Amino acid sequence: MELELPNLPDEIIFNILSRLPVKPLCRYKSVSKPWLALITDTHFIKSHLNHQSAKGNQSQKVILTTSASQSVYSVDYQAPDHNVAELEVPCKCKSKVEIMGSCNGVILLGIGNELCLWNPSIRMYRKFSQPEDPRGSGWFGLGYDSVSDDFKVVSVVIHSSRPPGDVYVFTLKHSSWKWIGNIHYIYKSYQKGDGTVVNGMPHWLWIRSSDGSFMDSSVSKVILCFDVTEEKFKEVPQPNYEHGYISIDMGIFGEWLCVVHDHHGRNDVWVMKEYGVKESWTKLFVVPSDLSHYFKPLCYAKDEKVVMMFGWDELVIYDPKEIRYTCIGIPQDGELFDVALYVESLVSPHGGNNTAN
């Protein structure tokens, strides 16, 4: 026997439910057929995602894995005890699990020779093979094309670490890879090559092949994004670095594109507050170089403290004012863990409102 819906206008029910967390919404799908139809409706899913995204870091969590691990962990850094929970990884095997990107609550995983789009909040996934190109190894990036309403995965295959490389794109709706051309940039091959997802597009830190060898420290690095709608690469403007260029790294800070400028014993953390606008680059805070030989800022926590990856094996809360940090306890079963931000959402890795695993 079905429960009777509250005697409220449909738009009121829609607005109330679209503001709730994912976990209760998954339970409410069993309340009645009308609620099931509503919660799995594409328009509702997009509205819910917009509400979650508008909450900023209140709705974000950290997802991570270690180099030796087949497990993936979620960290609620806003909780008083920084709750760490192990997630049930799809298609488990003996291969390690790599986190290759996060967009709209969907995570791109690398598991052995397979790729997997996975939404851990609703426990849905979709597996597919890497593009067949025996001549080199690939780097991957995840993006969302708002025009076609489709997830896309880009693979850049570099041959013997020298350009040109081949670029392939996997579209969820067509469920296939296609070759779209070459790329004439050089990638820093000893770094992890997965794209940082900002504004629905993956980003990398490369150099133009015409600028010389990447081993030349005087060569300027280029922030390169893959426009998933136009399916082509574009360069993104960088900040006007103070005291000249020495070394930079790139990532994401909350929803902003972020670079860390390492120079003369200090690391300046910059964010692009308005995507694509050079003048919007803003320096947020400084981290002394002697505090950590490597760090990756992720987002603000409470009281303007910062969630960071320190070294290769620590997740910390850093206080820029006091220049000190506290560690978040994570399982220590390896080093060099992958780490990304994700938002809990109802978005299906199958596209649309498909609910099949």
GROMACS .gro file of C-alpha atoms in nm:
model
  357
    1MET     CA    1   0.000   0.000   0.000
    2GLU     CA    2   0.146   0.335  -0.105
    3LEU     CA    3   0.172   0.625   0.134
    4GLU     CA    4  -0.029   0.934   0.056
    5LEU     CA    5   0.176   1.236  -0.053
    6PRO     CA    6   0.150   1.547   0.164
    7ASN     CA    7  -0.122   1.780   0.048
    8LEU     CA    8   0.122   2.040  -0.082
    9PRO     CA    9   0.168   2.196  -0.425
   10ASP     CA   10   0.412   2.005  -0.643
   11GLU     CA   11   0.655   2.299  -0.662
   12ILE     CA   12   0.673   2.314  -0.280
   13ILE     CA   13   0.755   1.944  -0.257
   14PHE     CA   14   1.012   1.989  -0.534
   15ASN     CA   15   1.181   2.282  -0.357
   16ILE     CA   16   1.189   2.106  -0.019
   17LEU     CA   17   1.329   1.778  -0.149
   18SER     CA   18   1.586   1.942  -0.378
   19ARG     CA   19   1.752   2.097  -0.072
   20LEU     CA   20   1.796   1.770   0.119
   21PRO     CA   21   2.114   1.558   0.135
   22VAL     CA   22   2.154   1.261  -0.097
   23LYS     CA   23   2.124   0.988   0.168
   24PRO     CA   24   1.763   1.061   0.275
   25LEU     CA   25   1.662   1.123  -0.087
   26CYS     CA   26   1.778   0.771  -0.178
   27ARG     CA   27   1.549   0.639   0.098
   28TYR     CA   28   1.258   0.858  -0.008
   29LYS     CA   29   1.254   0.700  -0.354
   30SER     CA   30   1.073   0.407  -0.192
   31VAL     CA   31   0.799   0.628  -0.039
   32SER     CA   32   0.583   0.621  -0.352
   33LYS     CA   33   0.598   0.600  -0.731
   34PRO     CA   34   0.547   0.979  -0.769
   35TRP     CA   35   0.841   1.049  -0.535
   36LEU     CA   36   1.055   0.794  -0.719
   37ALA     CA   37   0.972   0.962  -1.050
   38LEU     CA   38   1.049   1.306  -0.903
   39ILE     CA   39   1.382   1.219  -0.740
   40THR     CA   40   1.510   1.042  -1.052
   41ASP     CA   41   1.392   1.319  -1.286
   42THR     CA   42   1.673   1.495  -1.475
   43HIS     CA   43   1.542   1.844  -1.390
   44PHE     CA   44   1.525   1.755  -1.020
   45ILE     CA   45   1.878   1.607  -1.023
   46LYS     CA   46   2.018   1.925  -1.179
   47SER     CA   47   1.831   2.147  -0.932
   48HIS     CA   48   1.958   1.939  -0.640
   49LEU     CA   49   2.316   1.964  -0.773
   50ASN     CA   50   2.282   2.343  -0.803
   51HIS     CA   51   2.167   2.367  -0.441
   52GLN     CA   52   2.455   2.147  -0.326
   53SER     CA   53   2.709   2.349  -0.525
   54ALA     CA   54   2.572   2.677  -0.388
   55LYS     CA   55   2.659   2.559  -0.036
   56GLY     CA   56   3.029   2.574  -0.129
   57ASN     CA   57   3.260   2.384   0.101
   58GLN     CA   58   2.969   2.289   0.331
   59SER     CA   59   2.866   2.023   0.080
   60GLN     CA   60   3.213   1.914  -0.031
   61LYS     CA   61   3.410   1.618   0.091
   62VAL     CA   62   3.762   1.492   0.023
   63ILE     CA   63   3.803   1.161  -0.156
   64LEU     CA   64   4.141   0.986  -0.149
   65THR     CA   65   4.333   0.665  -0.196
   66THR     CA   66   4.693   0.562  -0.139
   67SER     CA   67   4.951   0.426  -0.382
   68ALA     CA   68   4.932   0.073  -0.243
   69SER     CA   69   4.559   0.070  -0.178
   70GLN     CA   70   4.258  -0.091  -0.340
   71SER     CA   71   4.040   0.115  -0.106
   72VAL     CA   72   3.894   0.464  -0.138
   73TYR     CA   73   3.815   0.690   0.157
   74SER     CA   74   3.582   0.985   0.204
   75VAL     CA   75   3.677   1.257   0.453
   76ASP     CA   76   3.417   1.492   0.601
   77TYR     CA   77   3.660   1.767   0.695
   78GLN     CA   78   3.380   1.989   0.832
   79ALA     CA   79   3.286   1.734   1.100
   80PRO     CA   80   3.440   1.790   1.446
   81ASP     CA   81   3.617   1.453   1.433
   82HIS     CA   82   3.702   1.481   1.059
   83ASN     CA   83   3.509   1.163   0.992
   84VAL     CA   84   3.694   0.921   0.760
   85ALA     CA   85   3.482   0.651   0.595
   86GLU     CA   86   3.586   0.374   0.359
   87LEU     CA   87   3.377   0.366   0.042
   88GLU     CA   88   3.268   0.052  -0.137
   89VAL     CA   89   3.469   0.063  -0.457
   90PRO     CA   90   3.304  -0.078  -0.771
   91CYS     CA   91   3.462  -0.362  -0.971
   92LYS     CA   92   3.727  -0.448  -0.714
   93CYS     CA   93   4.036  -0.629  -0.839
   94LYS     CA   94   4.399  -0.676  -0.745
   95SER     CA   95   4.502  -0.354  -0.921
   96LYS     CA   96   4.536  -0.031  -0.729
   97VAL     CA   97   4.265   0.233  -0.762
   98GLU     CA   98   4.355   0.575  -0.903
   99ILE     CA   99   4.141   0.888  -0.873
  100MET     CA  100   4.164   1.071  -1.207
  101GLY     CA  101   3.911   1.349  -1.166
  102SER     CA  102   3.586   1.464  -1.006
  103CYS     CA  103   3.295   1.655  -1.158
  104ASN     CA  104   2.934   1.702  -1.037
  105GLY     CA  105   2.972   1.423  -0.782
  106VAL     CA  106   3.096   1.171  -1.041
  107ILE     CA  107   3.450   1.036  -0.998
  108LEU     CA  108   3.674   0.910  -1.277
  109LEU     CA  109   3.864   0.605  -1.151
  110GLY     CA  110   4.146   0.409  -1.307
  111ILE     CA  111   4.134   0.041  -1.204
  112GLY     CA  112   4.392  -0.170  -1.380
  113ASN     CA  113   4.345  -0.125  -1.755
  114GLU     CA  114   3.988  -0.006  -1.716
  115LEU     CA  115   3.829   0.329  -1.648
  116CYS     CA  116   3.520   0.378  -1.436
  117LEU     CA  117   3.276   0.665  -1.388
  118TRP     CA  118   3.146   0.631  -1.033
  119ASN     CA  119   2.907   0.823  -0.811
  120PRO     CA  120   2.983   0.694  -0.459
  121SER     CA  121   2.684   0.880  -0.309
  122ILE     CA  122   2.429   0.671  -0.501
  123ARG     CA  123   2.657   0.367  -0.552
  124MET     CA  124   2.634   0.365  -0.929
  125TYR     CA  125   2.914   0.315  -1.178
  126ARG     CA  126   2.994   0.257  -1.542
  127LYS     CA  127   3.307   0.081  -1.667
  128PHE     CA  128   3.477   0.123  -2.004
  129SER     CA  129   3.812   0.045  -2.162
  130GLN     CA  130   4.097   0.284  -2.231
  131PRO     CA  131   4.156   0.386  -2.594
  132GLU     CA  132   4.359   0.135  -2.791
  133ASP     CA  133   4.694   0.298  -2.866
  134PRO     CA  134   4.996   0.070  -2.811
  135ARG     CA  135   5.251   0.342  -2.888
  136GLY     CA  136   5.245   0.526  -2.558
  137SER     CA  137   5.091   0.578  -2.214
  138GLY     CA  138   4.795   0.805  -2.158
  139TRP     CA  139   4.689   1.081  -1.921
  140PHE     CA  140   4.322   1.130  -1.852
  141GLY     CA  141   4.083   1.411  -1.771
  142LEU     CA  142   3.713   1.427  -1.688
  143GLY     CA  143   3.478   1.699  -1.807
  144TYR     CA  144   3.109   1.784  -1.835
  145ASP     CA  145   2.966   1.937  -2.151
  146SER     CA  146   2.668   2.149  -2.043
  147VAL     CA  147   2.560   2.206  -2.406
  148SER     CA  148   2.516   1.837  -2.488
  149ASP     CA  149   2.450   1.744  -2.121
  150ASP     CA  150   2.716   1.475  -2.138
  151PHE     CA  151   3.022   1.361  -1.949
  152LYS     CA  152   3.338   1.335  -2.157
  153VAL     CA  153   3.673   1.174  -2.081
  154VAL     CA  154   3.982   1.295  -2.266
  155SER     CA  155   4.293   1.082  -2.306
  156VAL     CA  156   4.627   1.230  -2.413
  157VAL     CA  157   4.876   0.969  -2.535
  158ILE     CA  158   5.237   1.093  -2.551
  159HIS     CA  159   5.486   0.880  -2.742
  160SER     CA  160   5.829   0.846  -2.574
  161SER     CA  161   5.760   1.170  -2.379
  162ARG     CA  162   5.788   1.377  -2.695
  163PRO     CA  163   5.524   1.563  -2.895
  164PRO     CA  164   5.310   1.538  -3.088
  165GLY     CA  165   5.070   1.332  -2.880
  166ASP     CA  166   4.736   1.182  -2.979
  167VAL     CA  167   4.412   1.305  -2.825
  168TYR     CA  168   4.108   1.081  -2.779
  169VAL     CA  169   3.765   1.169  -2.638
  170PHE     CA  170   3.512   0.931  -2.485
  171THR     CA  171   3.154   1.058  -2.480
  172LEU     CA  172   2.910   0.895  -2.242
  173LYS     CA  173   2.613   0.921  -2.481
  174HIS     CA  174   2.799   0.753  -2.768
  175SER     CA  175   2.988   0.512  -2.540
  176SER     CA  176   3.294   0.516  -2.763
  177TRP     CA  177   3.637   0.675  -2.811
  178LYS     CA  178   3.722   0.895  -3.108
  179TRP     CA  179   4.055   1.042  -3.218
  180ILE     CA  180   4.034   1.421  -3.253
  181GLY     CA  181   4.391   1.514  -3.346
  182ASN     CA  182   4.738   1.586  -3.209
  183ILE     CA  183   4.871   1.799  -2.925
  184HIS     CA  184   5.202   1.984  -2.956
  185TYR     CA  185   5.286   2.032  -2.589
  186ILE     CA  186   5.530   1.857  -2.358
  187TYR     CA  187   5.409   1.706  -2.032
  188LYS     CA  188   5.612   1.679  -1.712
  189SER     CA  189   5.620   1.301  -1.728
  190TYR     CA  190   5.739   1.234  -1.373
  191GLN     CA  191   5.426   1.397  -1.230
  192LYS     CA  192   5.080   1.240  -1.211
  193GLY     CA  193   4.910   1.334  -1.533
  194ASP     CA  194   4.538   1.345  -1.454
  195GLY     CA  195   4.357   1.668  -1.529
  196THR     CA  196   4.240   1.909  -1.258
  197VAL     CA  197   3.867   1.966  -1.319
  198VAL     CA  198   3.759   2.331  -1.300
  199ASN     CA  199   3.452   2.486  -1.465
  200GLY     CA  200   3.363   2.144  -1.603
  201MET     CA  201   3.696   2.113  -1.789
  202PRO     CA  202   4.021   1.925  -1.715
  203HIS     CA  203   4.341   2.132  -1.680
  204TRP     CA  204   4.711   2.042  -1.699
  205LEU     CA  205   5.042   2.218  -1.650
  206TRP     CA  206   5.247   2.174  -1.971
  207ILE     CA  207   5.492   2.369  -2.188
  208ARG     CA  208   5.485   2.450  -2.557
  209SER     CA  209   5.704   2.210  -2.752
  210SER     CA  210   5.860   2.506  -2.935
  211ASP     CA  211   5.994   2.651  -2.607
  212GLY     CA  212   6.266   2.391  -2.561
  213SER     CA  213   6.339   2.106  -2.325
  214PHE     CA  214   6.125   2.064  -2.014
  215MET     CA  215   6.444   2.007  -1.818
  216ASP     CA  216   6.532   2.372  -1.879
  217SER     CA  217   6.412   2.552  -1.563
  218SER     CA  218   6.384   2.880  -1.751
  219VAL     CA  219   6.102   2.746  -1.969
  220SER     CA  220   5.762   2.888  -1.883
  221LYS     CA  221   5.489   2.644  -1.794
  222VAL     CA  222   5.148   2.677  -1.957
  223ILE     CA  223   4.810   2.609  -1.797
  224LEU     CA  224   4.620   2.416  -2.059
  225CYS     CA  225   4.250   2.330  -2.044
  226PHE     CA  226   4.047   2.100  -2.266
  227ASP     CA  227   3.723   2.268  -2.371
  228VAL     CA  228   3.485   1.972  -2.365
  229THR     CA  229   3.220   2.151  -2.574
  230GLU     CA  230   3.450   2.259  -2.858
  231GLU     CA  231   3.677   1.958  -2.800
  232LYS     CA  232   4.001   2.151  -2.828
  233PHE     CA  233   4.281   2.272  -2.601
  234LYS     CA  234   4.311   2.632  -2.484
  235GLU     CA  235   4.569   2.818  -2.277
  236VAL     CA  236   4.453   2.981  -1.953
  237PRO     CA  237   4.610   3.312  -1.833
  238GLN     CA  238   4.829   3.295  -1.523
  239PRO     CA  239   4.887   3.546  -1.240
  240ASN     CA  240   5.151   3.818  -1.253
  241TYR     CA  241   5.389   3.634  -1.023
  242GLU     CA  242   5.583   3.842  -0.774
  243HIS     CA  243   5.965   3.832  -0.762
  244GLY     CA  244   5.986   3.650  -1.092
  245TYR     CA  245   5.919   3.293  -1.192
  246ILE     CA  246   6.087   3.000  -1.020
  247SER     CA  247   5.845   2.708  -0.993
  248ILE     CA  248   5.469   2.659  -1.000
  249ASP     CA  249   5.222   2.379  -0.943
  250MET     CA  250   4.855   2.379  -1.032
  251GLY     CA  251   4.540   2.236  -0.876
  252ILE     CA  252   4.194   2.328  -0.752
  253PHE     CA  253   4.101   2.520  -0.438
  254GLY     CA  254   3.730   2.480  -0.365
  255GLU     CA  255   3.576   2.575  -0.700
  256TRP     CA  256   3.865   2.792  -0.818
  257LEU     CA  257   4.164   2.715  -1.036
  258CYS     CA  258   4.470   2.738  -0.812
  259VAL     CA  259   4.846   2.773  -0.858
  260VAL     CA  260   5.124   2.753  -0.600
  261HIS     CA  261   5.419   2.979  -0.678
  262ASP     CA  262   5.738   2.856  -0.508
  263HIS     CA  263   6.005   3.125  -0.483
  264HIS     CA  264   6.277   3.227  -0.240
  265GLY     CA  265   6.168   3.018   0.060
  266ARG     CA  266   5.794   3.082   0.034
  267ASN     CA  267   5.492   2.947  -0.150
  268ASP     CA  268   5.225   3.190  -0.263
  269VAL     CA  269   4.881   3.035  -0.316
  270TRP     CA  270   4.683   3.204  -0.596
  271VAL     CA  271   4.325   3.141  -0.712
  272MET     CA  272   4.138   3.256  -1.022
  273LYS     CA  273   3.811   3.389  -0.875
  274GLU     CA  274   3.650   3.456  -1.214
  275TYR     CA  275   3.735   3.180  -1.454
  276GLY     CA  276   3.931   3.291  -1.760
  277VAL     CA  277   3.985   3.647  -1.634
  278LYS     CA  278   4.355   3.717  -1.572
  279GLU     CA  279   4.280   4.016  -1.348
  280SER     CA  280   4.077   3.798  -1.111
  281TRP     CA  281   4.384   3.606  -0.990
  282THR     CA  282   4.409   3.667  -0.614
  283LYS     CA  283   4.682   3.566  -0.371
  284LEU     CA  284   4.510   3.403  -0.072
  285PHE     CA  285   4.788   3.307   0.166
  286VAL     CA  286   5.151   3.201   0.199
  287VAL     CA  287   5.306   2.871   0.314
  288PRO     CA  288   5.675   2.879   0.418
  289SER     CA  289   5.884   2.635   0.214
  290ASP     CA  290   6.039   2.482   0.526
  291LEU     CA  291   5.696   2.375   0.655
  292SER     CA  292   5.658   2.110   0.384
  293HIS     CA  293   5.866   2.021   0.079
  294TYR     CA  294   5.542   1.954  -0.109
  295PHE     CA  295   5.182   2.050  -0.043
  296LYS     CA  296   4.851   2.068  -0.227
  297PRO     CA  297   4.584   2.310  -0.102
  298LEU     CA  298   4.228   2.181  -0.145
  299CYS     CA  299   3.969   2.410   0.013
  300TYR     CA  300   3.876   2.622   0.313
  301ALA     CA  301   3.761   2.449   0.630
  302LYS     CA  302   3.618   2.641   0.925
  303ASP     CA  303   3.758   2.975   1.046
  304GLU     CA  304   3.955   3.031   0.722
  305LYS     CA  305   4.171   2.730   0.792
  306VAL     CA  306   4.275   2.525   0.490
  307VAL     CA  307   4.249   2.156   0.404
  308MET     CA  308   4.576   2.045   0.245
  309MET     CA  309   4.776   1.746   0.141
  310PHE     CA  310   5.120   1.776   0.305
  311GLY     CA  311   5.420   1.580   0.186
  312TRP     CA  312   5.312   1.257   0.021
  313ASP     CA  313   5.118   1.095   0.303
  314GLU     CA  314   4.939   1.351   0.523
  315LEU     CA  315   4.604   1.527   0.505
  316VAL     CA  316   4.605   1.833   0.731
  317ILE     CA  317   4.414   2.141   0.844
  318TYR     CA  318   4.650   2.437   0.801
  319ASP     CA  319   4.615   2.770   0.981
  320PRO     CA  320   4.770   3.044   0.759
  321LYS     CA  321   4.759   3.299   1.042
  322GLU     CA  322   4.937   3.085   1.301
  323ILE     CA  323   5.148   2.900   1.040
  324ARG     CA  324   5.079   2.561   1.193
  325TYR     CA  325   4.874   2.256   1.110
  326THR     CA  326   4.700   1.952   1.259
  327CYS     CA  327   4.679   1.613   1.088
  328ILE     CA  328   4.359   1.437   0.987
  329GLY     CA  329   4.391   1.069   1.065
  330ILE     CA  330   4.381   0.862   0.747
  331PRO     CA  331   4.470   0.495   0.688
  332GLN     CA  332   4.845   0.467   0.636
  333ASP     CA  333   4.868   0.179   0.389
  334GLY     CA  334   5.085   0.354   0.135
  335GLU     CA  335   5.222   0.687   0.020
  336LEU     CA  336   5.158   0.933  -0.261
  337PHE     CA  337   4.781   0.916  -0.231
  338ASP     CA  338   4.544   1.057  -0.491
  339VAL     CA  339   4.320   1.323  -0.346
  340ALA     CA  340   4.028   1.524  -0.489
  341LEU     CA  341   3.718   1.713  -0.383
  342TYR     CA  342   3.369   1.589  -0.460
  343VAL     CA  343   3.013   1.694  -0.387
  344GLU     CA  344   2.743   1.444  -0.295
  345SER     CA  345   2.493   1.435  -0.582
  346LEU     CA  346   2.226   1.229  -0.755
  347VAL     CA  347   2.398   1.255  -1.094
  348SER     CA  348   2.408   0.923  -1.274
  349PRO     CA  349   2.734   0.802  -1.432
  350HIS     CA  350   2.511   0.648  -1.700
  351GLY     CA  351   2.370   0.983  -1.807
  352GLY     CA  352   2.013   1.111  -1.778
  353ASN     CA  353   1.810   0.939  -1.508
  354ASN     CA  354   1.928   0.589  -1.589
  355THR     CA  355   1.938   0.390  -1.264
  356ALA     CA  356   2.092   0.067  -1.393
  357ASN     CA  357   2.428  -0.054  -1.260
   0.00000   0.00000   0.00000
